[in-house]
Coordinates of C-alpha atoms and ligand atoms in Angstrom, one line a residue:
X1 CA 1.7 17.9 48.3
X2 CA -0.4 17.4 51.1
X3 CA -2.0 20.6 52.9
X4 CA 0.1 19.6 55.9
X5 CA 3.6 19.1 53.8
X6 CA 2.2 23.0 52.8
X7 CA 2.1 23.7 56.4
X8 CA 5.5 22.9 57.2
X9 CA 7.7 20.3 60.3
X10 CA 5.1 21.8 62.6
X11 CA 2.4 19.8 61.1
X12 CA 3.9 16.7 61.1
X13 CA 2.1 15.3 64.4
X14 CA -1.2 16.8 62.5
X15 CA -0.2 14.6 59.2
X16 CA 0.8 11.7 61.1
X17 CA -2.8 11.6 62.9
X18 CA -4.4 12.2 59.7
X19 CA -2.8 9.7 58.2
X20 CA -4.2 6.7 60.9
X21 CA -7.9 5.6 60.7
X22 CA -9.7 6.3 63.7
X23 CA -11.5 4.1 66.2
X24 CA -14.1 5.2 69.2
X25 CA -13.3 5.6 73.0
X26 CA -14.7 2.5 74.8
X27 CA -14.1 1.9 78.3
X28 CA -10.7 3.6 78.5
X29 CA -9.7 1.6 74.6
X30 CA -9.5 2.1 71.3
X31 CA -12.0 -0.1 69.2
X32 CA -13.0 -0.3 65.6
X33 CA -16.9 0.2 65.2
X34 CA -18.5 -3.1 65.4
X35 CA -20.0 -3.0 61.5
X36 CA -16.5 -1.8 60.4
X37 CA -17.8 1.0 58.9
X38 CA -15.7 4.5 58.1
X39 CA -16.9 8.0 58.1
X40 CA -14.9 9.8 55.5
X41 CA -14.2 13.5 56.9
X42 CA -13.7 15.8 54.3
X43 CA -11.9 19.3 54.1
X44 CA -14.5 22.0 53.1
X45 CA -12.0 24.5 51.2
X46 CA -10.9 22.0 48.9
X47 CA -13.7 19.1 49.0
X48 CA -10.8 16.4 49.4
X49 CA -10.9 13.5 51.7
X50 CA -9.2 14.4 55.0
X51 CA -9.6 11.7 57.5
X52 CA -11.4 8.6 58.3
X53 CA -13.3 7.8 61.7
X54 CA -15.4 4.7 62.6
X55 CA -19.1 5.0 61.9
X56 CA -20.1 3.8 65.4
X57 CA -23.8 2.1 65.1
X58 CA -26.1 0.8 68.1
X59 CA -23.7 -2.3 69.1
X60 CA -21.0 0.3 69.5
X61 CA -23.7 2.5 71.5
X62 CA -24.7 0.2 73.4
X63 CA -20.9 -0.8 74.3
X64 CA -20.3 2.6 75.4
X65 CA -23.3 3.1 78.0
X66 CA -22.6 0.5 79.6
X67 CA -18.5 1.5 79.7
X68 CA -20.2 5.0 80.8
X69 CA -22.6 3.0 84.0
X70 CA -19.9 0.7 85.1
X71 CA -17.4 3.7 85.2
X72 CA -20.4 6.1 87.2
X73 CA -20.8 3.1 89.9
X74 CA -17.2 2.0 89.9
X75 CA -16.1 3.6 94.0
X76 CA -13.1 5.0 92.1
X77 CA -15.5 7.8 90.7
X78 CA -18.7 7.4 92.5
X79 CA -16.8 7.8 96.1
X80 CA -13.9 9.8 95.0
X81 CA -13.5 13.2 96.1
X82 CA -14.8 16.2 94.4
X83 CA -10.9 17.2 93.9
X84 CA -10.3 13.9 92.3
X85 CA -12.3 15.3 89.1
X86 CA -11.0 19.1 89.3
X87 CA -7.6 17.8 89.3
X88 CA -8.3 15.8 86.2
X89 CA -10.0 18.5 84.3
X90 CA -6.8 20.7 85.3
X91 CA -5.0 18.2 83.9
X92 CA -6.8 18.1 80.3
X93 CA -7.0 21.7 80.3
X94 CA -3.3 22.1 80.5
X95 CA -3.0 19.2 78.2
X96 CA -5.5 21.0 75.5
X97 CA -3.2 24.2 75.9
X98 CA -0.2 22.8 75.4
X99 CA -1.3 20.6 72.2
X100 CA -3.7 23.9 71.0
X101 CA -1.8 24.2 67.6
X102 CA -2.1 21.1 66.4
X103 CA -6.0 21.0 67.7
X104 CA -6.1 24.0 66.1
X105 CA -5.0 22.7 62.7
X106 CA -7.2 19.9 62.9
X107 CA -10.2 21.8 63.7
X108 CA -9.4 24.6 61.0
X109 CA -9.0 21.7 58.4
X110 CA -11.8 19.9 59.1
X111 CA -14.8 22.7 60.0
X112 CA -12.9 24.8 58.0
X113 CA -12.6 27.8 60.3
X114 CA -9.5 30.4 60.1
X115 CA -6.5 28.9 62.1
X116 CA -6.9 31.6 64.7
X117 CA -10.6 31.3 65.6
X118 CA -9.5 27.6 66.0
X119 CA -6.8 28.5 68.2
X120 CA -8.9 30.3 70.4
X121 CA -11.2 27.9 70.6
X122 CA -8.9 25.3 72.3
X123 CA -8.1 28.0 74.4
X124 CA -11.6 29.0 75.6
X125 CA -11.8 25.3 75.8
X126 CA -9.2 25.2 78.3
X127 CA -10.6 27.8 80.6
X128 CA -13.9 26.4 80.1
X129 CA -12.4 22.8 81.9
X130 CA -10.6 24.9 84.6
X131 CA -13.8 27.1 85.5
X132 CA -16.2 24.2 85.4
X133 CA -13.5 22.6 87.7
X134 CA -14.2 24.8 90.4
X135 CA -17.8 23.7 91.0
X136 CA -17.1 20.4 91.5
X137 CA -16.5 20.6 95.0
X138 CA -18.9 23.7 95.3
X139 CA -22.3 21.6 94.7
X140 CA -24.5 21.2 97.6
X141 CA -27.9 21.8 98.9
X142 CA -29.6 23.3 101.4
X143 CA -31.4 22.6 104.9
X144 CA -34.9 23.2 104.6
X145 CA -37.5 24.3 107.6
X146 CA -40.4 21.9 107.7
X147 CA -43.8 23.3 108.4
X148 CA -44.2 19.9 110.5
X149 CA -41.9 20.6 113.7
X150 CA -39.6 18.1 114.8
X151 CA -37.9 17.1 111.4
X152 CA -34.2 17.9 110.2
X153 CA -34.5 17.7 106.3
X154 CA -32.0 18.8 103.7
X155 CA -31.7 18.9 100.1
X156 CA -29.1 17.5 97.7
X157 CA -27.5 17.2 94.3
X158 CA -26.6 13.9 92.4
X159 CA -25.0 13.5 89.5
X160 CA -27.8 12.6 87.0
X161 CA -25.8 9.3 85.9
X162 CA -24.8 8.5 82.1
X163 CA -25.6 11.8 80.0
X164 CA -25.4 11.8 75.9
X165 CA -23.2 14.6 74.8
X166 CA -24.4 15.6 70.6
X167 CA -22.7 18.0 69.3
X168 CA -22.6 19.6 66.0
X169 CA -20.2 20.6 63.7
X170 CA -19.6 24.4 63.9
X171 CA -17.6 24.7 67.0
X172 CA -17.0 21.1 67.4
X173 CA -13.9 21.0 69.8
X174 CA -15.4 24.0 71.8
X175 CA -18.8 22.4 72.4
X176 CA -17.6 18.9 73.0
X177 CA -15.5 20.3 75.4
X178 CA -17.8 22.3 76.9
X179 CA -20.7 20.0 77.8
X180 CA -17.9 17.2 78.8
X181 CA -16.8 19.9 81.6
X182 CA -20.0 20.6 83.0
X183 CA -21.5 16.9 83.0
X184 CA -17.4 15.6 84.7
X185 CA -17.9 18.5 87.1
X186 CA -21.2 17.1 88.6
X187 CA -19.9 13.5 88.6
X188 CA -21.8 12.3 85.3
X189 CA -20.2 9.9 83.0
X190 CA -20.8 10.4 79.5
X191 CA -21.2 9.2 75.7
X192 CA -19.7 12.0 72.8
X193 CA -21.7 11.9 69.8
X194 CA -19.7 14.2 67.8
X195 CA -20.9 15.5 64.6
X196 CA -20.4 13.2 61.7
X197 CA -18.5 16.2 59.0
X198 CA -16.0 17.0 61.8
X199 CA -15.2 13.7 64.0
X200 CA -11.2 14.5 64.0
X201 CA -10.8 16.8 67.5
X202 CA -13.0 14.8 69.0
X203 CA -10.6 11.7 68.5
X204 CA -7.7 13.8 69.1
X205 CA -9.4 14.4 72.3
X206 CA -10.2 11.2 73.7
X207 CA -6.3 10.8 73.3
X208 CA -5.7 13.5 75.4
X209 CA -8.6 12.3 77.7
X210 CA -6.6 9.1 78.0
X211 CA -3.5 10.7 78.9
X212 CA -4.6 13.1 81.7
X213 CA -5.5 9.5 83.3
X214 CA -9.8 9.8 83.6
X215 CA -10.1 6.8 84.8
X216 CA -12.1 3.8 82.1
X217 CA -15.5 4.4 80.6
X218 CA -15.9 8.0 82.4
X219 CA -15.2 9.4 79.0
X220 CA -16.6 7.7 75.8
X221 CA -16.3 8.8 72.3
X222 CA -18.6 7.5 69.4
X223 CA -17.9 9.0 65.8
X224 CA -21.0 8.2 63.7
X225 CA -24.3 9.5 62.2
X226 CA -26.8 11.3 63.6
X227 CA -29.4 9.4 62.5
X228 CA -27.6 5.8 64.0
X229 CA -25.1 6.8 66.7
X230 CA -27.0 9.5 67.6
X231 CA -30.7 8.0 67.6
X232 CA -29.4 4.8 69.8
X233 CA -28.0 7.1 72.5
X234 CA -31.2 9.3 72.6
X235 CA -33.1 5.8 72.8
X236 CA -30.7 4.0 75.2
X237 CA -32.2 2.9 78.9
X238 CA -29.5 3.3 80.3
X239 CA -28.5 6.9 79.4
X240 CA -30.0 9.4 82.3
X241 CA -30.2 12.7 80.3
X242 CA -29.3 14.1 76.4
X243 CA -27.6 17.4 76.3
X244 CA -27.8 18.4 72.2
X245 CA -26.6 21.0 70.2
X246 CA -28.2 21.7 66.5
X247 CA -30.9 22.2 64.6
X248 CA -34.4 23.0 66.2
X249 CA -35.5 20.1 63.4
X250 CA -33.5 17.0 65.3
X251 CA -33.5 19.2 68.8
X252 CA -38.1 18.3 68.5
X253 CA -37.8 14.7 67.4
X254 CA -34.7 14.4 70.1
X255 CA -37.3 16.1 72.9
X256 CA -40.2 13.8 71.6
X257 CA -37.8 10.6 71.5
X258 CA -37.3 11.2 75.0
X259 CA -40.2 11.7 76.3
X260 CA -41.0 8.3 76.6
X261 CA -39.0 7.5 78.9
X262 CA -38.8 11.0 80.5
X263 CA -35.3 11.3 80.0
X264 CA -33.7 14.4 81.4
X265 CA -33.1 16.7 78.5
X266 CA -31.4 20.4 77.6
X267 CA -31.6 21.5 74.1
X268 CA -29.3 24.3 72.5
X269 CA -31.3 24.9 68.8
X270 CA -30.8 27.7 66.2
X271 CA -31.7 31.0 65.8
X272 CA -32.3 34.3 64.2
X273 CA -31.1 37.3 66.7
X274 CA -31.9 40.8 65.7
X275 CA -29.7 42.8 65.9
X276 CA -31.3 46.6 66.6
X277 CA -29.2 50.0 66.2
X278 CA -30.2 53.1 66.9
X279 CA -29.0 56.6 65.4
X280 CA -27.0 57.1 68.8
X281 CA -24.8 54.5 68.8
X282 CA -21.5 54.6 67.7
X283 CA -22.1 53.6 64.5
X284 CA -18.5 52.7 63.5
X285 CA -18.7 50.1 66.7
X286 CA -22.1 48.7 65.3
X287 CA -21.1 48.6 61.7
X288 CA -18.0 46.1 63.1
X289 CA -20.2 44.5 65.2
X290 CA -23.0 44.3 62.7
X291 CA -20.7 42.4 60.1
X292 CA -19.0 40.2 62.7
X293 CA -21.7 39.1 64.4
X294 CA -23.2 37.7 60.6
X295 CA -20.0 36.7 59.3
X296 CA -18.0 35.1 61.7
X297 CA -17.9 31.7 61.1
X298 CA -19.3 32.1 57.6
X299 CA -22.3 32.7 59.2
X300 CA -22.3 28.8 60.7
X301 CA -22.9 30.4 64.5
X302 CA -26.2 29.8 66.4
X303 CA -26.3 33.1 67.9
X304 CA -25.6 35.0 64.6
X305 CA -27.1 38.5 64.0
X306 CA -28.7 37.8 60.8
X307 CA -31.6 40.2 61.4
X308 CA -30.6 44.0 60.9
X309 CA -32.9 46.1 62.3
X310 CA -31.4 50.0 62.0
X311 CA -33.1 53.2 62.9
X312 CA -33.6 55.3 59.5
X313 CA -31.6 58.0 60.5
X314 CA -28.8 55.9 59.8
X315 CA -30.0 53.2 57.8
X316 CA -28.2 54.2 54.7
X317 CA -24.8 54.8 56.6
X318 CA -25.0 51.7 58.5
X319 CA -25.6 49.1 55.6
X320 CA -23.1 50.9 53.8
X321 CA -20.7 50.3 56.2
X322 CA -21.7 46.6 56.7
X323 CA -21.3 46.4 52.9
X324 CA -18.4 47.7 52.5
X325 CA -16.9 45.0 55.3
X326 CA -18.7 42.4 54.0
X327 CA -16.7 43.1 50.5
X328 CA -13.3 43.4 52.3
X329 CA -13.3 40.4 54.3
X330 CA -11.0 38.3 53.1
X331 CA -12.5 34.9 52.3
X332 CA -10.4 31.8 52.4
X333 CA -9.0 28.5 53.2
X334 CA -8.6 28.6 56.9
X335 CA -4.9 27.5 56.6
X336 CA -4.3 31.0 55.0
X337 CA -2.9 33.7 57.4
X338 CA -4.7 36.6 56.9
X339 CA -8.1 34.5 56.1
X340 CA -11.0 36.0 58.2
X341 CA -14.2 33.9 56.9
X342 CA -13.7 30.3 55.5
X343 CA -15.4 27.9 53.2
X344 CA -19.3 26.6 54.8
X345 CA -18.9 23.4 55.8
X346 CA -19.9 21.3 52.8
X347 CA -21.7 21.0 49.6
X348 CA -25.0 20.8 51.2
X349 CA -24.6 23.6 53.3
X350 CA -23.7 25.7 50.3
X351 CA -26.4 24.5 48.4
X352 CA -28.6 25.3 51.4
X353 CA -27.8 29.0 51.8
X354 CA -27.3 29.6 48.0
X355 CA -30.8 28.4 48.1
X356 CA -32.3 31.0 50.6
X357 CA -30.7 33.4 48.4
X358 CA -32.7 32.6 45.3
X359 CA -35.5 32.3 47.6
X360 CA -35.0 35.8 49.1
X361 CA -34.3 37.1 45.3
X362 CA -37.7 36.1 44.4
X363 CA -39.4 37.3 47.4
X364 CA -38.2 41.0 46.3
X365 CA -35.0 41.2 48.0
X366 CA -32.4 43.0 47.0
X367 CA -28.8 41.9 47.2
X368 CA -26.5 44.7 48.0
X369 CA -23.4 42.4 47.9
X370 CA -22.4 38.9 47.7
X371 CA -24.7 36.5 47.2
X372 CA -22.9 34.2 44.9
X373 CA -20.1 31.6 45.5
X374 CA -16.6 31.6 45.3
X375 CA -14.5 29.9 43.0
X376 CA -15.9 25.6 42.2
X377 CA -13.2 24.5 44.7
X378 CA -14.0 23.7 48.3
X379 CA -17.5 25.7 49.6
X380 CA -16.7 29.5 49.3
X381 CA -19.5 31.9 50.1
X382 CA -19.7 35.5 49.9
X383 CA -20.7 38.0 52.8
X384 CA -23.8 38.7 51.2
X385 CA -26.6 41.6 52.4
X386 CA -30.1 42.0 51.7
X387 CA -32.1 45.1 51.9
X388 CA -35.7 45.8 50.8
X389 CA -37.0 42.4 53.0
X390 CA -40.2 42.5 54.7
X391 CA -40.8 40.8 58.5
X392 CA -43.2 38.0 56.3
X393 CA -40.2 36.7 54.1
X394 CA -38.5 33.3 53.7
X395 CA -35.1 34.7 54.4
X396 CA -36.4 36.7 57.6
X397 CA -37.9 34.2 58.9
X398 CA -35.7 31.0 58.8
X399 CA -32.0 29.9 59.9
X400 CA -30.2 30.4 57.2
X401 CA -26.6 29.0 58.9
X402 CA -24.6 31.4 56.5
X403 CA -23.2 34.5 56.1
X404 CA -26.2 36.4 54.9
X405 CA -27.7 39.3 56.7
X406 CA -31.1 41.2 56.4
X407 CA -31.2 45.0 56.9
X408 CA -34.6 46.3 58.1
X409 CA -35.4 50.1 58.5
X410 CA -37.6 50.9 62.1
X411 CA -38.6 54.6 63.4
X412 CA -38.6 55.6 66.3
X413 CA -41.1 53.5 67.9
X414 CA -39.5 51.4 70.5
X415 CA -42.3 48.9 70.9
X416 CA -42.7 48.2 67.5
X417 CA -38.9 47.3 66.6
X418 CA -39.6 45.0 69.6
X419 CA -42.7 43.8 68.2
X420 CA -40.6 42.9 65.0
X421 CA -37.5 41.4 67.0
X422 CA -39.6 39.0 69.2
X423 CA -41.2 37.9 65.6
X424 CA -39.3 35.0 64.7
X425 CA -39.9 31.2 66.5
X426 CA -36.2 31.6 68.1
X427 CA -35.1 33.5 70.9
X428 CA -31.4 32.4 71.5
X429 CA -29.7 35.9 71.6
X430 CA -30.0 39.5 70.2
X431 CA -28.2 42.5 70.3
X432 CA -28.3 46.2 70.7
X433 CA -26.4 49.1 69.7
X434 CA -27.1 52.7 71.5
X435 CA -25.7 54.9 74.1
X436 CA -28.6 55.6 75.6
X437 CA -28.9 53.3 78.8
X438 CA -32.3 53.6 79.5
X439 CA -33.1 52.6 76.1
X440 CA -30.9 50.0 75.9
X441 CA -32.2 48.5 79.5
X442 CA -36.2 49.0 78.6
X443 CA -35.6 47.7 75.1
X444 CA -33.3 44.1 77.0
X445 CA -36.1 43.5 79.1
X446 CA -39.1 43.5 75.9
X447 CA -37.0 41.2 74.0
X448 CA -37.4 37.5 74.2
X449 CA -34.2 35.9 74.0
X450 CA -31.7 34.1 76.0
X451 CA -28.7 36.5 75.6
X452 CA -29.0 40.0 74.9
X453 CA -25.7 41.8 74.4
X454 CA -25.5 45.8 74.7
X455 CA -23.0 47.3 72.4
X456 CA -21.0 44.6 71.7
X457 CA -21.2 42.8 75.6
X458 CA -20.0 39.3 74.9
X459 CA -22.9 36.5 75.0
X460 CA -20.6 33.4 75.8
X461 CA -18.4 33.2 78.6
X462 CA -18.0 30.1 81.0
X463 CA -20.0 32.0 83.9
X464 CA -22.5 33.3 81.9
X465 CA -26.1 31.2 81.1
X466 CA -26.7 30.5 77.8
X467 CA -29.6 29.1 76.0
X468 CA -32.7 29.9 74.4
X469 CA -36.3 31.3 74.7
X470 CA -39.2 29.8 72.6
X471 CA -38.3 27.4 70.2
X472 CA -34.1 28.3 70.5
X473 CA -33.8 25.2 73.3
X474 CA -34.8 24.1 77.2
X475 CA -32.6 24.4 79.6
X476 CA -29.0 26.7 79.6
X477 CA -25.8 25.4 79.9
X478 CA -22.5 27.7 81.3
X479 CA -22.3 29.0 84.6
X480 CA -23.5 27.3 88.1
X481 CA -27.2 26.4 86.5
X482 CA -25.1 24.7 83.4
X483 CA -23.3 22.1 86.0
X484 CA -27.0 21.8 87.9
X485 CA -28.5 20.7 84.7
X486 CA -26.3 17.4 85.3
X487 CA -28.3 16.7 88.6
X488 CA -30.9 15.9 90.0
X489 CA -32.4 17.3 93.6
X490 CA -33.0 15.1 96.4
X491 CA -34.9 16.2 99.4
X492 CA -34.1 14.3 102.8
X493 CA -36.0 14.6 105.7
X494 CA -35.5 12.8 109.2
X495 CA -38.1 12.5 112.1
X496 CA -36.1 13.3 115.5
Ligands
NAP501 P1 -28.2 18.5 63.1 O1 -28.7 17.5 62.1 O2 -29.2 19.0 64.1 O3 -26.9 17.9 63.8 C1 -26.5 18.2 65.1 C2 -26.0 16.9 65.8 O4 -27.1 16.0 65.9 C3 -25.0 16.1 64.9 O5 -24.1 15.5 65.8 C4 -25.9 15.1 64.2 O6 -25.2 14.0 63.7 C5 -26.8 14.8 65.3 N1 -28.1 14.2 64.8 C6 -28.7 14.3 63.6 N2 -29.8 13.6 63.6 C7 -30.0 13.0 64.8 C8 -30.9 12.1 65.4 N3 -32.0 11.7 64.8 N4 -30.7 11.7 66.7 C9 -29.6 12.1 67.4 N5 -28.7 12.9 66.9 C10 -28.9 13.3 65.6 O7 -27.6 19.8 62.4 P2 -27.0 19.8 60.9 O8 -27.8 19.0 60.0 O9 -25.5 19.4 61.0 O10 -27.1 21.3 60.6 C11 -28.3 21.7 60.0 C12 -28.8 23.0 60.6 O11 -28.8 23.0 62.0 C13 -27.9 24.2 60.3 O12 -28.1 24.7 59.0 C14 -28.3 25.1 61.3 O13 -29.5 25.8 61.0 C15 -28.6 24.3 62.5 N6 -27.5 24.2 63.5 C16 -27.6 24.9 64.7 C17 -26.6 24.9 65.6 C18 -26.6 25.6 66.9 O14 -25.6 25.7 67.5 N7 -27.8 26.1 67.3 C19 -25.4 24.1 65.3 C20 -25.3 23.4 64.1 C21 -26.4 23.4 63.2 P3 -24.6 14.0 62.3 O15 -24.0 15.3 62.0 O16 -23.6 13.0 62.4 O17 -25.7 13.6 61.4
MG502 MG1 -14.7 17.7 57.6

């Protein structure tokens, strides 16, 4: 029995899909990749094949830039109204909504994420299309007093031109989405890199791309590899600007790539957030939030809190309660109701993190739960926690990209747990847990990061920036600044 048979008639249009291999979005068509190639997509709970997508290459590339230029200077999208692309954004968003379980399946079975998270996903990806929307026709400049009298001059914003869309694999319907909205909202055309061990939503997007009418080559889709698909769209001429998701590894060589032709560039990278929790707080709040901010996702989230610095007061209470969640929460295939955590997304992954865990073993850490696998089916983890770790340590120091946490003891020195928090190369997000406002306010402003959430304050909304300090990325996307990274300013200035 398949897993979709499993899953019931409702499935069917999921099994169907699976069933077909798929080709890339080219100029409003469906084509094979020029070498022929396959990507086999697996599912990470069992470690079976799932689907097959073409392994686009540079012809393929190449194909789709130029789909994505003739679309940008084709009058039908270069002249049309602002309303013309909020309408079709409404359009996919409604479109996304109304096909969101069967996304949802597809996501869960391919990234491996519970069913639900998935669902909400194409959800938030919904609202993320209709809020980006509303800036289309809300972009505009400003008129500008010369020092020089006798001059009207004014300032602009132009869509940038072709952008390159990579995305990775732990959110990869939310994040394809996502950048797609911001760069249509500013007038861009674009080329979706998706990442290579989850192609299947992005396909399943392109069709519904297709159907909410976007007119040829504004949209283009190219399943492939990183180091081929991706590489010939960072080196491409004709591509304007690179908007990546991933590792800070491929987010350097993708900054250094294009900087020789100075191509426009925001970078979203990894992380290691502290979290920070004083005795105030209410602790039953921060142990949840401790646990779900390490574990959701199996970990496989750039903003996760994998750093665990408590106050001593209530050290002992704290990681007890994080250990005692970490041991409850049910790990599973995604599929599964009541599964909160799923498999990491493949062998290596699982490899990886086990890894950091032998590392942190020898370093002197202790493991207070977890750290083992589950089961030799699919790529199970445990919610694992690690005490005894000191600021200097393999496992404090690096992304780990698993469900792993380190608990660190601090006094009551506030400049030193901030000392401790900023020590790390990242500074994508943290968090803080204490009912003390002023505390919570002073401490926000020491910390180097892009987000900082305050008992719990969500980091990731449509309206609200988001991207990294230090070595976590360039640029933010979300909110007006994430539409004005797809432009570029243009000053006018007329003698009278
Ligand atoms: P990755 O290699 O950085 O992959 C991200 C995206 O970049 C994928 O679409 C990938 O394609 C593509 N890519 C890879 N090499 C490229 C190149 N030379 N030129 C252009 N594009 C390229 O990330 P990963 O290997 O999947 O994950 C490794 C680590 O990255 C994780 O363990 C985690 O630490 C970090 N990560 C961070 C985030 C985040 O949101 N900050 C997200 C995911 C991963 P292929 O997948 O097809 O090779
Ligand atoms: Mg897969």
């Amino acid at each position: 029995m398949t897993v979709c048979e499993a899953l019931g008639p409702g499935s069917s249009l999921v099994a169907d899909f699976l069933s077909r291999s798929h080709n890339l979005l080219i100029g409003g068509a469906w084509t094979p990749a020029q070498s022929g190639e396959v990507i086999e997509t697996i599912d990470p709970a069992t470690g079976r094949l799932l689907g097959r997508a073409a392994a686009g290459g540079a012809a393929d590339i190449d194909r789709a830039v130029a789909a994505a230029r003739t679309a940008l200077e084709n009058p039908r999208w270069a002249d049309a109204a602002p309303a013309f692309r909020a309408k079709l954004m409404w359009r996919l968003a409604d479109l996304i909504e109304a096909n969101a379980d069967q996304l949802a399946l597809l996501e869960s079975l391919d990234n491996g994420m519970p069913l639900r998270m998935a669902r909400f996903a194409c959800i938030g990806a919904a609202e993320n299309l209709r809020y980006n929307a509303g800036w289309a026709g809300k972009i505009g400049g400003d008129t500008a007093m010369l020092s020089v009298p006798g001059h009207h001059a004014y300032t602009q914003r132009e869509a940038i031109g072709v952008a390159g869309l990579i995305v990775p694999w732990n959110f990869p319907f939310g994040m394809a989405v996502a950048k797609i909205a911001a760069a249509i909202a500013a007038g861009c055309t674009v080329v979706l890199k998706p990442a290579e061990q989850t192609p299947l939503t992005a396909v399943r997007l392109g069709e519904l791309i297709l159907e909410a009418g976007f007119p040829e080559g504004t949209i283009n889709i190219v399943t492939g590899y990183g180091p081929i698909a991706g590489q010939a769209l960072v080196d491409h001429p004709g591509v304007d600007k690179i908007a990546f998701t991933g590792s800070t590894v491929v987010g350097k060589a993708i900054a250094a790539a294009c900087a020789r032709s100075l191509k426009r560039i925001t970078l979203e990278l990894g992380g290691k957030s502290p979290v920070i929790i004083f005795p105030d707080a209410d602790i039953e709040a921060a142990v949840i939030g401790a646990a779900n901010g390490v574990f959701y996702n199996a970990g496989q989230v750039c903003v996760a809190g994998s750093r665990l610095f408590v106050h001593k007061k209530v050290f002992d209470q704290l990681v007890e309660g994080v250990v005692a969640r970490a041991t409850a929460l049910k790990v599973g295939s995604g599929q599964v109701p009541d599964t909160e955590v799923g498999p990491l997304i493949s062998q290596k992954q699982l490899d990886r993190v086990q890894g950091y865990i032998e590392t942190g073993r020898r370093e002197g850490g202790r493991i207070v739960t977890g750290g083992n696998r589950i089961g030799d089916e699919g790529y199970f983890m445990q919610p694992t926690v690690v005490t005894d770790t000191r600021p200097d340590m393999t496992l404090v120091r690096e992304e780990i990209f698993g469900p792993v946490v380190c608990a660190m003891p601090f006094d009551d020195d506030m400049d030193a747990v901030a000392r401790h928090a900023n020590d790390t190369i990242y500074g994508l997000a943290a968090s803080i847990w204490t009912r003390d406002i002023s505390v919570a306010h002073k401490l926000a402003r020491k910390i180097k990061a892009g987000t900082v959430r305050i008992n719990g304050g969500t980091g990731l909304d449509a309206n609200l920036p988001f991207g990294g300090f230090k070595q976590s990325g360039w640029g933010r996307e979300n909110g007006r600044v994430g539409v004005e990274a797809y432009t570029e300013i243009k000053s006018v200035s007329v003698a009278l």
